Amino acid sequence: WHHEVPHILLSGSWDGCVRAWDVRGPGACLRVVLDHHADVYGLASHPGRPFCFASSSRDTTVRLWAADALSPELYTQAALSDDWLR
């Protein structure tokens, strides 16, 4: 779960995908990024930079992400609205 935007869930999968989900309502997938070449084992957000996170994979890589690259809609809405931030 995203610690600054509680309705956003980041997930990693066996197919190497990282997904961003909006769990309000039916749980829409905001974005799918296929950048790993094997299972995604872990995701962690940066404690001081809420729109930065890392993913780790069985392909022996760690990828660093910016939420504006993974989900521009999330980043834009968070920047423009106080409702998205606590």
mmCIF file of N, CA, C and O in Angstrom:
data_model
loop_
_atom_site.group_PDB
_atom_site.id
_atom_site.type_symbol
_atom_site.label_atom_id
_atom_site.label_comp_id
_atom_site.label_asym_id
_atom_site.label_seq_id
_atom_site.Cartn_x
_atom_site.Cartn_y
_atom_site.Cartn_z
ATOM 1 N N TRP A 1 0.838 -1.189 0.000
ATOM 2 C CA TRP A 1 0.000 0.000 0.000
ATOM 3 C C TRP A 1 0.873 1.237 0.000
ATOM 4 O O TRP A 1 1.917 1.267 0.631
ATOM 5 N N HIS A 2 0.404 2.269 -0.654
ATOM 6 C CA HIS A 2 1.128 3.531 -0.682
ATOM 7 C C HIS A 2 0.877 4.253 0.634
ATOM 8 O O HIS A 2 -0.273 4.411 1.054
ATOM 9 N N HIS A 3 1.922 4.672 1.332
ATOM 10 C CA HIS A 3 1.748 5.254 2.659
ATOM 11 C C HIS A 3 1.214 6.676 2.648
ATOM 12 O O HIS A 3 0.725 7.163 3.652
ATOM 13 N N GLU A 4 1.269 7.377 1.553
ATOM 14 C CA GLU A 4 0.724 8.728 1.466
ATOM 15 C C GLU A 4 -0.642 8.769 0.787
ATOM 16 O O GLU A 4 -1.425 9.666 1.034
ATOM 17 N N VAL A 5 -0.892 7.817 -0.080
ATOM 18 C CA VAL A 5 -2.168 7.763 -0.799
ATOM 19 C C VAL A 5 -2.757 6.378 -0.514
ATOM 20 O O VAL A 5 -2.486 5.419 -1.221
ATOM 21 N N PRO A 6 -3.566 6.258 0.551
ATOM 22 C CA PRO A 6 -3.953 4.944 1.062
ATOM 23 C C PRO A 6 -4.807 4.093 0.137
ATOM 24 O O PRO A 6 -4.918 2.896 0.356
ATOM 25 N N HIS A 7 -5.371 4.649 -0.901
ATOM 26 C CA HIS A 7 -6.174 3.823 -1.812
ATOM 27 C C HIS A 7 -5.361 3.315 -3.008
ATOM 28 O O HIS A 7 -5.916 2.697 -3.914
ATOM 29 N N ILE A 8 -4.061 3.545 -3.009
ATOM 30 C CA ILE A 8 -3.193 3.051 -4.082
ATOM 31 C C ILE A 8 -2.420 1.835 -3.593
ATOM 32 O O ILE A 8 -1.787 1.853 -2.537
ATOM 33 N N LEU A 9 -2.499 0.774 -4.351
ATOM 34 C CA LEU A 9 -1.787 -0.464 -4.058
ATOM 35 C C LEU A 9 -0.801 -0.731 -5.193
ATOM 36 O O LEU A 9 -1.171 -0.648 -6.368
ATOM 37 N N LEU A 10 0.437 -1.002 -4.852
ATOM 38 C CA LEU A 10 1.443 -1.429 -5.831
ATOM 39 C C LEU A 10 1.613 -2.922 -5.683
ATOM 40 O O LEU A 10 1.703 -3.434 -4.563
ATOM 41 N N SER A 11 1.656 -3.642 -6.794
ATOM 42 C CA SER A 11 1.830 -5.089 -6.731
ATOM 43 C C SER A 11 2.877 -5.538 -7.730
ATOM 44 O O SER A 11 3.067 -4.915 -8.777
ATOM 45 N N GLY A 12 3.554 -6.619 -7.390
ATOM 46 C CA GLY A 12 4.501 -7.259 -8.291
ATOM 47 C C GLY A 12 4.010 -8.660 -8.567
ATOM 48 O O GLY A 12 3.293 -9.240 -7.745
ATOM 49 N N SER A 13 4.395 -9.218 -9.691
ATOM 50 C CA SER A 13 3.827 -10.488 -10.102
ATOM 51 C C SER A 13 4.881 -11.450 -10.640
ATOM 52 O O SER A 13 6.002 -11.056 -10.956
ATOM 53 N N TRP A 14 4.468 -12.712 -10.778
ATOM 54 C CA TRP A 14 5.340 -13.762 -11.303
ATOM 55 C C TRP A 14 5.734 -13.486 -12.748
ATOM 56 O O TRP A 14 6.730 -13.997 -13.237
ATOM 57 N N ASP A 15 4.940 -12.675 -13.460
ATOM 58 C CA ASP A 15 5.225 -12.407 -14.872
ATOM 59 C C ASP A 15 6.172 -11.226 -15.083
ATOM 60 O O ASP A 15 6.395 -10.803 -16.211
ATOM 61 N N GLY A 16 6.730 -10.672 -13.994
ATOM 62 C CA GLY A 16 7.673 -9.570 -14.088
ATOM 63 C C GLY A 16 7.025 -8.199 -14.120
ATOM 64 O O GLY A 16 7.713 -7.195 -14.281
ATOM 65 N N CYS A 17 5.712 -8.135 -13.964
ATOM 66 C CA CYS A 17 4.990 -6.860 -14.018
ATOM 67 C C CYS A 17 4.921 -6.189 -12.647
ATOM 68 O O CYS A 17 4.802 -6.851 -11.630
ATOM 69 N N VAL A 18 4.968 -4.872 -12.675
ATOM 70 C CA VAL A 18 4.637 -4.044 -11.525
ATOM 71 C C VAL A 18 3.363 -3.308 -11.918
ATOM 72 O O VAL A 18 3.274 -2.741 -13.010
ATOM 73 N N ARG A 19 2.372 -3.370 -11.021
ATOM 74 C CA ARG A 19 1.082 -2.735 -11.307
ATOM 75 C C ARG A 19 0.735 -1.733 -10.220
ATOM 76 O O ARG A 19 1.041 -1.953 -9.055
ATOM 77 N N ALA A 20 0.077 -0.656 -10.620
ATOM 78 C CA ALA A 20 -0.478 0.322 -9.679
ATOM 79 C C ALA A 20 -1.991 0.205 -9.762
ATOM 80 O O ALA A 20 -2.568 0.242 -10.860
ATOM 81 N N TRP A 21 -2.637 0.052 -8.596
ATOM 82 C CA TRP A 21 -4.079 -0.143 -8.511
ATOM 83 C C TRP A 21 -4.721 0.985 -7.723
ATOM 84 O O TRP A 21 -4.183 1.419 -6.718
ATOM 85 N N ASP A 22 -5.888 1.405 -8.145
ATOM 86 C CA ASP A 22 -6.733 2.310 -7.365
ATOM 87 C C ASP A 22 -7.838 1.430 -6.797
ATOM 88 O O ASP A 22 -8.700 0.948 -7.541
ATOM 89 N N VAL A 23 -7.824 1.199 -5.488
ATOM 90 C CA VAL A 23 -8.742 0.237 -4.890
ATOM 91 C C VAL A 23 -10.093 0.840 -4.500
ATOM 92 O O VAL A 23 -10.933 0.139 -3.946
ATOM 93 N N ARG A 24 -10.299 2.099 -4.797
ATOM 94 C CA ARG A 24 -11.632 2.656 -4.589
ATOM 95 C C ARG A 24 -12.561 2.043 -5.630
ATOM 96 O O ARG A 24 -12.181 1.861 -6.784
ATOM 97 N N GLY A 25 -13.763 1.735 -5.238
ATOM 98 C CA GLY A 25 -14.715 1.160 -6.184
ATOM 99 C C GLY A 25 -14.283 -0.232 -6.615
ATOM 100 O O GLY A 25 -13.910 -1.063 -5.800
ATOM 101 N N PRO A 26 -14.291 -0.498 -7.923
ATOM 102 C CA PRO A 26 -14.000 -1.852 -8.399
ATOM 103 C C PRO A 26 -12.516 -2.231 -8.404
ATOM 104 O O PRO A 26 -12.176 -3.354 -8.731
ATOM 105 N N GLY A 27 -11.623 -1.331 -8.057
ATOM 106 C CA GLY A 27 -10.197 -1.662 -8.040
ATOM 107 C C GLY A 27 -9.561 -1.630 -9.410
ATOM 108 O O GLY A 27 -9.108 -2.640 -9.929
ATOM 109 N N ALA A 28 -9.525 -0.477 -10.005
ATOM 110 C CA ALA A 28 -9.012 -0.330 -11.363
ATOM 111 C C ALA A 28 -7.490 -0.352 -11.397
ATOM 112 O O ALA A 28 -6.835 0.249 -10.554
ATOM 113 N N CYS A 29 -6.946 -1.038 -12.374
ATOM 114 C CA CYS A 29 -5.507 -1.040 -12.599
ATOM 115 C C CYS A 29 -5.151 0.249 -13.340
ATOM 116 O O CYS A 29 -5.655 0.510 -14.430
ATOM 117 N N LEU A 30 -4.290 1.062 -12.722
ATOM 118 C CA LEU A 30 -3.902 2.337 -13.315
ATOM 119 C C LEU A 30 -2.819 2.178 -14.360
ATOM 120 O O LEU A 30 -2.776 2.895 -15.346
ATOM 121 N N ARG A 31 -1.913 1.238 -14.116
ATOM 122 C CA ARG A 31 -0.758 1.095 -15.016
ATOM 123 C C ARG A 31 -0.107 -0.254 -14.818
ATOM 124 O O ARG A 31 -0.049 -0.772 -13.709
ATOM 125 N N VAL A 32 0.398 -0.826 -15.883
ATOM 126 C CA VAL A 32 1.175 -2.061 -15.856
ATOM 127 C C VAL A 32 2.512 -1.762 -16.514
ATOM 128 O O VAL A 32 2.553 -1.220 -17.616
ATOM 129 N N VAL A 33 3.596 -2.095 -15.815
ATOM 130 C CA VAL A 33 4.935 -1.903 -16.365
ATOM 131 C C VAL A 33 5.652 -3.248 -16.333
ATOM 132 O O VAL A 33 5.747 -3.887 -15.286
ATOM 133 N N LEU A 34 6.107 -3.678 -17.478
ATOM 134 C CA LEU A 34 6.854 -4.931 -17.580
ATOM 135 C C LEU A 34 8.315 -4.573 -17.823
ATOM 136 O O LEU A 34 8.723 -4.328 -18.956
ATOM 137 N N ASP A 35 9.075 -4.501 -16.741
ATOM 138 C CA ASP A 35 10.475 -4.117 -16.869
ATOM 139 C C ASP A 35 11.413 -5.168 -16.294
ATOM 140 O O ASP A 35 12.594 -5.170 -16.606
ATOM 141 N N HIS A 36 10.897 -6.055 -15.448
ATOM 142 C CA HIS A 36 11.703 -7.154 -14.933
ATOM 143 C C HIS A 36 11.571 -8.351 -15.870
ATOM 144 O O HIS A 36 10.586 -8.483 -16.588
ATOM 145 N N HIS A 37 12.557 -9.223 -15.842
ATOM 146 C CA HIS A 37 12.560 -10.391 -16.718
ATOM 147 C C HIS A 37 12.223 -11.677 -15.984
ATOM 148 O O HIS A 37 12.335 -12.755 -16.553
ATOM 149 N N ALA A 38 11.784 -11.549 -14.724
ATOM 150 C CA ALA A 38 11.377 -12.704 -13.918
ATOM 151 C C ALA A 38 10.450 -12.197 -12.816
ATOM 152 O O ALA A 38 10.103 -11.016 -12.778
ATOM 153 N N ASP A 39 10.067 -13.092 -11.900
ATOM 154 C CA ASP A 39 9.144 -12.770 -10.810
ATOM 155 C C ASP A 39 9.577 -11.516 -10.055
ATOM 156 O O ASP A 39 10.754 -11.332 -9.785
ATOM 157 N N VAL A 40 8.605 -10.687 -9.707
ATOM 158 C CA VAL A 40 8.867 -9.530 -8.841
ATOM 159 C C VAL A 40 8.626 -9.995 -7.411
ATOM 160 O O VAL A 40 7.536 -10.445 -7.070
ATOM 161 N N TYR A 41 9.662 -9.926 -6.583
ATOM 162 C CA TYR A 41 9.590 -10.424 -5.208
ATOM 163 C C TYR A 41 9.215 -9.369 -4.187
ATOM 164 O O TYR A 41 8.617 -9.684 -3.172
ATOM 165 N N GLY A 42 9.588 -8.117 -4.413
ATOM 166 C CA GLY A 42 9.327 -7.117 -3.393
ATOM 167 C C GLY A 42 9.166 -5.726 -3.953
ATOM 168 O O GLY A 42 9.698 -5.397 -5.013
ATOM 169 N N LEU A 43 8.395 -4.913 -3.222
ATOM 170 C CA LEU A 43 8.194 -3.502 -3.535
ATOM 171 C C LEU A 43 8.293 -2.727 -2.232
ATOM 172 O O LEU A 43 7.772 -3.159 -1.210
ATOM 173 N N ALA A 44 8.962 -1.594 -2.266
ATOM 174 C CA ALA A 44 9.081 -0.755 -1.070
ATOM 175 C C ALA A 44 9.115 0.706 -1.494
ATOM 176 O O ALA A 44 9.796 1.065 -2.449
ATOM 177 N N SER A 45 8.346 1.538 -0.765
ATOM 178 C CA SER A 45 8.379 2.966 -1.056
ATOM 179 C C SER A 45 9.402 3.652 -0.160
ATOM 180 O O SER A 45 9.722 3.169 0.923
ATOM 181 N N HIS A 46 9.910 4.756 -0.629
ATOM 182 C CA HIS A 46 10.897 5.531 0.114
ATOM 183 C C HIS A 46 10.178 6.280 1.236
ATOM 184 O O HIS A 46 9.153 6.920 0.983
ATOM 185 N N PRO A 47 10.667 6.214 2.484
ATOM 186 C CA PRO A 47 9.954 6.858 3.589
ATOM 187 C C PRO A 47 9.906 8.381 3.501
ATOM 188 O O PRO A 47 8.949 9.000 3.975
ATOM 189 N N GLY A 48 10.888 8.999 2.884
ATOM 190 C CA GLY A 48 10.904 10.450 2.799
ATOM 191 C C GLY A 48 10.465 11.009 1.460
ATOM 192 O O GLY A 48 10.260 12.206 1.318
ATOM 193 N N ARG A 49 10.349 10.155 0.484
ATOM 194 C CA ARG A 49 9.931 10.565 -0.868
ATOM 195 C C ARG A 49 8.813 9.630 -1.300
ATOM 196 O O ARG A 49 9.066 8.599 -1.927
ATOM 197 N N PRO A 50 7.581 9.981 -0.979
ATOM 198 C CA PRO A 50 6.473 9.047 -1.159
ATOM 199 C C PRO A 50 6.205 8.617 -2.594
ATOM 200 O O PRO A 50 5.547 7.618 -2.814
ATOM 201 N N PHE A 51 6.720 9.340 -3.571
ATOM 202 C CA PHE A 51 6.469 8.944 -4.950
ATOM 203 C C PHE A 51 7.673 8.252 -5.589
ATOM 204 O O PHE A 51 7.770 8.150 -6.803
ATOM 205 N N CYS A 52 8.576 7.740 -4.754
ATOM 206 C CA CYS A 52 9.704 6.930 -5.209
ATOM 207 C C CYS A 52 9.615 5.565 -4.547
ATOM 208 O O CYS A 52 9.317 5.463 -3.367
ATOM 209 N N PHE A 53 9.857 4.520 -5.308
ATOM 210 C CA PHE A 53 9.868 3.189 -4.726
ATOM 211 C C PHE A 53 10.815 2.279 -5.505
ATOM 212 O O PHE A 53 11.293 2.635 -6.576
ATOM 213 N N ALA A 54 11.075 1.121 -4.924
ATOM 214 C CA ALA A 54 11.990 0.149 -5.528
ATOM 215 C C ALA A 54 11.271 -1.182 -5.687
ATOM 216 O O ALA A 54 10.395 -1.528 -4.892
ATOM 217 N N SER A 55 11.662 -1.927 -6.707
ATOM 218 C CA SER A 55 11.162 -3.288 -6.894
ATOM 219 C C SER A 55 12.365 -4.215 -7.027
ATOM 220 O O SER A 55 13.398 -3.837 -7.571
ATOM 221 N N SER A 56 12.205 -5.417 -6.494
ATOM 222 C CA SER A 56 13.268 -6.429 -6.609
ATOM 223 C C SER A 56 12.695 -7.659 -7.300
ATOM 224 O O SER A 56 11.502 -7.943 -7.201
ATOM 225 N N SER A 57 13.586 -8.384 -7.988
ATOM 226 C CA SER A 57 13.116 -9.477 -8.828
ATOM 227 C C SER A 57 14.069 -10.668 -8.784
ATOM 228 O O SER A 57 15.246 -10.541 -8.447
ATOM 229 N N ARG A 58 13.522 -11.815 -9.169
ATOM 230 C CA ARG A 58 14.326 -13.023 -9.309
ATOM 231 C C ARG A 58 15.347 -12.889 -10.435
ATOM 232 O O ARG A 58 16.313 -13.645 -10.523
ATOM 233 N N ASP A 59 15.192 -11.889 -11.289
ATOM 234 C CA ASP A 59 16.177 -11.662 -12.350
ATOM 235 C C ASP A 59 17.450 -10.996 -11.810
ATOM 236 O O ASP A 59 18.310 -10.601 -12.579
ATOM 237 N N THR A 60 17.547 -10.879 -10.491
ATOM 238 C CA THR A 60 18.696 -10.343 -9.731
ATOM 239 C C THR A 60 18.875 -8.838 -9.900
ATOM 240 O O THR A 60 19.973 -8.320 -9.738
ATOM 241 N N THR A 61 17.785 -8.125 -10.209
ATOM 242 C CA THR A 61 17.872 -6.676 -10.326
ATOM 243 C C THR A 61 16.989 -5.997 -9.285
ATOM 244 O O THR A 61 16.027 -6.576 -8.798
ATOM 245 N N VAL A 62 17.356 -4.773 -8.969
ATOM 246 C CA VAL A 62 16.529 -3.864 -8.193
ATOM 247 C C VAL A 62 16.311 -2.647 -9.081
ATOM 248 O O VAL A 62 17.264 -2.074 -9.603
ATOM 249 N N ARG A 63 15.066 -2.301 -9.279
ATOM 250 C CA ARG A 63 14.727 -1.150 -10.127
ATOM 251 C C ARG A 63 14.176 -0.040 -9.242
ATOM 252 O O ARG A 63 13.406 -0.295 -8.325
ATOM 253 N N LEU A 64 14.580 1.180 -9.535
ATOM 254 C CA LEU A 64 14.074 2.348 -8.827
ATOM 255 C C LEU A 64 13.058 3.044 -9.723
ATOM 256 O O LEU A 64 13.293 3.201 -10.920
ATOM 257 N N TRP A 65 11.949 3.459 -9.114
ATOM 258 C CA TRP A 65 10.842 4.019 -9.867
ATOM 259 C C TRP A 65 10.437 5.367 -9.301
ATOM 260 O O TRP A 65 10.540 5.598 -8.112
ATOM 261 N N ALA A 66 9.908 6.195 -10.166
ATOM 262 C CA ALA A 66 9.218 7.411 -9.758
ATOM 263 C C ALA A 66 7.757 7.214 -10.139
ATOM 264 O O ALA A 66 7.457 6.738 -11.234
ATOM 265 N N ALA A 67 6.855 7.541 -9.226
ATOM 266 C CA ALA A 67 5.435 7.298 -9.483
ATOM 267 C C ALA A 67 4.934 8.069 -10.700
ATOM 268 O O ALA A 67 3.994 7.642 -11.350
ATOM 269 N N ASP A 68 5.561 9.185 -11.023
ATOM 270 C CA ASP A 68 5.111 9.907 -12.211
ATOM 271 C C ASP A 68 5.396 9.106 -13.479
ATOM 272 O O ASP A 68 4.692 9.234 -14.468
ATOM 273 N N ALA A 69 6.398 8.229 -13.448
ATOM 274 C CA ALA A 69 6.667 7.369 -14.598
ATOM 275 C C ALA A 69 5.720 6.167 -14.617
ATOM 276 O O ALA A 69 5.257 5.752 -15.666
ATOM 277 N N LEU A 70 5.437 5.613 -13.432
ATOM 278 C CA LEU A 70 4.561 4.446 -13.362
ATOM 279 C C LEU A 70 3.106 4.828 -13.563
ATOM 280 O O LEU A 70 2.373 4.161 -14.262
ATOM 281 N N SER A 71 2.680 5.920 -12.949
ATOM 282 C CA SER A 71 1.291 6.347 -13.069
ATOM 283 C C SER A 71 1.210 7.870 -13.075
ATOM 284 O O SER A 71 1.031 8.487 -12.027
ATOM 285 N N PRO A 72 1.349 8.492 -14.233
ATOM 286 C CA PRO A 72 1.282 9.953 -14.305
ATOM 287 C C PRO A 72 -0.016 10.521 -13.732
ATOM 288 O O PRO A 72 -0.023 11.589 -13.143
ATOM 289 N N GLU A 73 -1.119 9.763 -13.876
ATOM 290 C CA GLU A 73 -2.406 10.232 -13.357
ATOM 291 C C GLU A 73 -2.352 10.376 -11.839
ATOM 292 O O GLU A 73 -2.824 11.354 -11.274
ATOM 293 N N LEU A 74 -1.785 9.397 -11.155
ATOM 294 C CA LEU A 74 -1.669 9.439 -9.695
ATOM 295 C C LEU A 74 -0.829 10.627 -9.264
ATOM 296 O O LEU A 74 -1.205 11.389 -8.384
ATOM 297 N N TYR A 75 0.306 10.805 -9.894
ATOM 298 C CA TYR A 75 1.213 11.887 -9.527
ATOM 299 C C TYR A 75 0.558 13.248 -9.749
ATOM 300 O O TYR A 75 0.616 14.128 -8.900
ATOM 301 N N THR A 76 -0.101 13.421 -10.872
ATOM 302 C CA THR A 76 -0.754 14.690 -11.183
ATOM 303 C C THR A 76 -1.873 14.983 -10.202
ATOM 304 O O THR A 76 -1.983 16.094 -9.681
ATOM 305 N N GLN A 77 -2.704 13.998 -9.910
ATOM 306 C CA GLN A 77 -3.807 14.210 -8.979
ATOM 307 C C GLN A 77 -3.293 14.511 -7.581
ATOM 308 O O GLN A 77 -3.845 15.348 -6.875
ATOM 309 N N ALA A 78 -2.239 13.858 -7.160
ATOM 310 C CA ALA A 78 -1.672 14.105 -5.830
ATOM 311 C C ALA A 78 -1.089 15.508 -5.751
ATOM 312 O O ALA A 78 -1.204 16.175 -4.728
ATOM 313 N N ALA A 79 -0.472 15.958 -6.809
ATOM 314 C CA ALA A 79 0.134 17.289 -6.811
ATOM 315 C C ALA A 79 -0.906 18.401 -6.820
ATOM 316 O O ALA A 79 -0.676 19.480 -6.275
ATOM 317 N N LEU A 80 -2.061 18.138 -7.390
ATOM 318 C CA LEU A 80 -3.072 19.182 -7.548
ATOM 319 C C LEU A 80 -4.130 19.208 -6.453
ATOM 320 O O LEU A 80 -4.864 20.180 -6.334
ATOM 321 N N SER A 81 -4.245 18.148 -5.668
ATOM 322 C CA SER A 81 -5.347 18.058 -4.722
ATOM 323 C C SER A 81 -4.879 17.734 -3.319
ATOM 324 O O SER A 81 -4.147 16.787 -3.101
ATOM 325 N N ASP A 82 -5.338 18.535 -2.336
ATOM 326 C CA ASP A 82 -5.039 18.239 -0.943
ATOM 327 C C ASP A 82 -5.739 16.979 -0.469
ATOM 328 O O ASP A 82 -5.332 16.363 0.500
ATOM 329 N N ASP A 83 -6.804 16.562 -1.151
ATOM 330 C CA ASP A 83 -7.534 15.361 -0.743
ATOM 331 C C ASP A 83 -6.687 14.109 -0.880
ATOM 332 O O ASP A 83 -6.928 13.115 -0.214
ATOM 333 N N TRP A 84 -5.667 14.113 -1.741
ATOM 334 C CA TRP A 84 -4.842 12.943 -1.973
ATOM 335 C C TRP A 84 -3.748 12.805 -0.915
ATOM 336 O O TRP A 84 -3.143 11.753 -0.797
ATOM 337 N N LEU A 85 -3.483 13.866 -0.199
ATOM 338 C CA LEU A 85 -2.408 13.831 0.796
ATOM 339 C C LEU A 85 -2.996 13.990 2.183
ATOM 340 O O LEU A 85 -3.940 14.720 2.401
ATOM 341 N N ARG A 86 -2.394 13.334 3.143
ATOM 342 C CA ARG A 86 -2.849 13.453 4.523
ATOM 343 C C ARG A 86 -2.174 14.607 5.185
ATOM 344 O O ARG A 86 -1.068 14.918 5.023
#
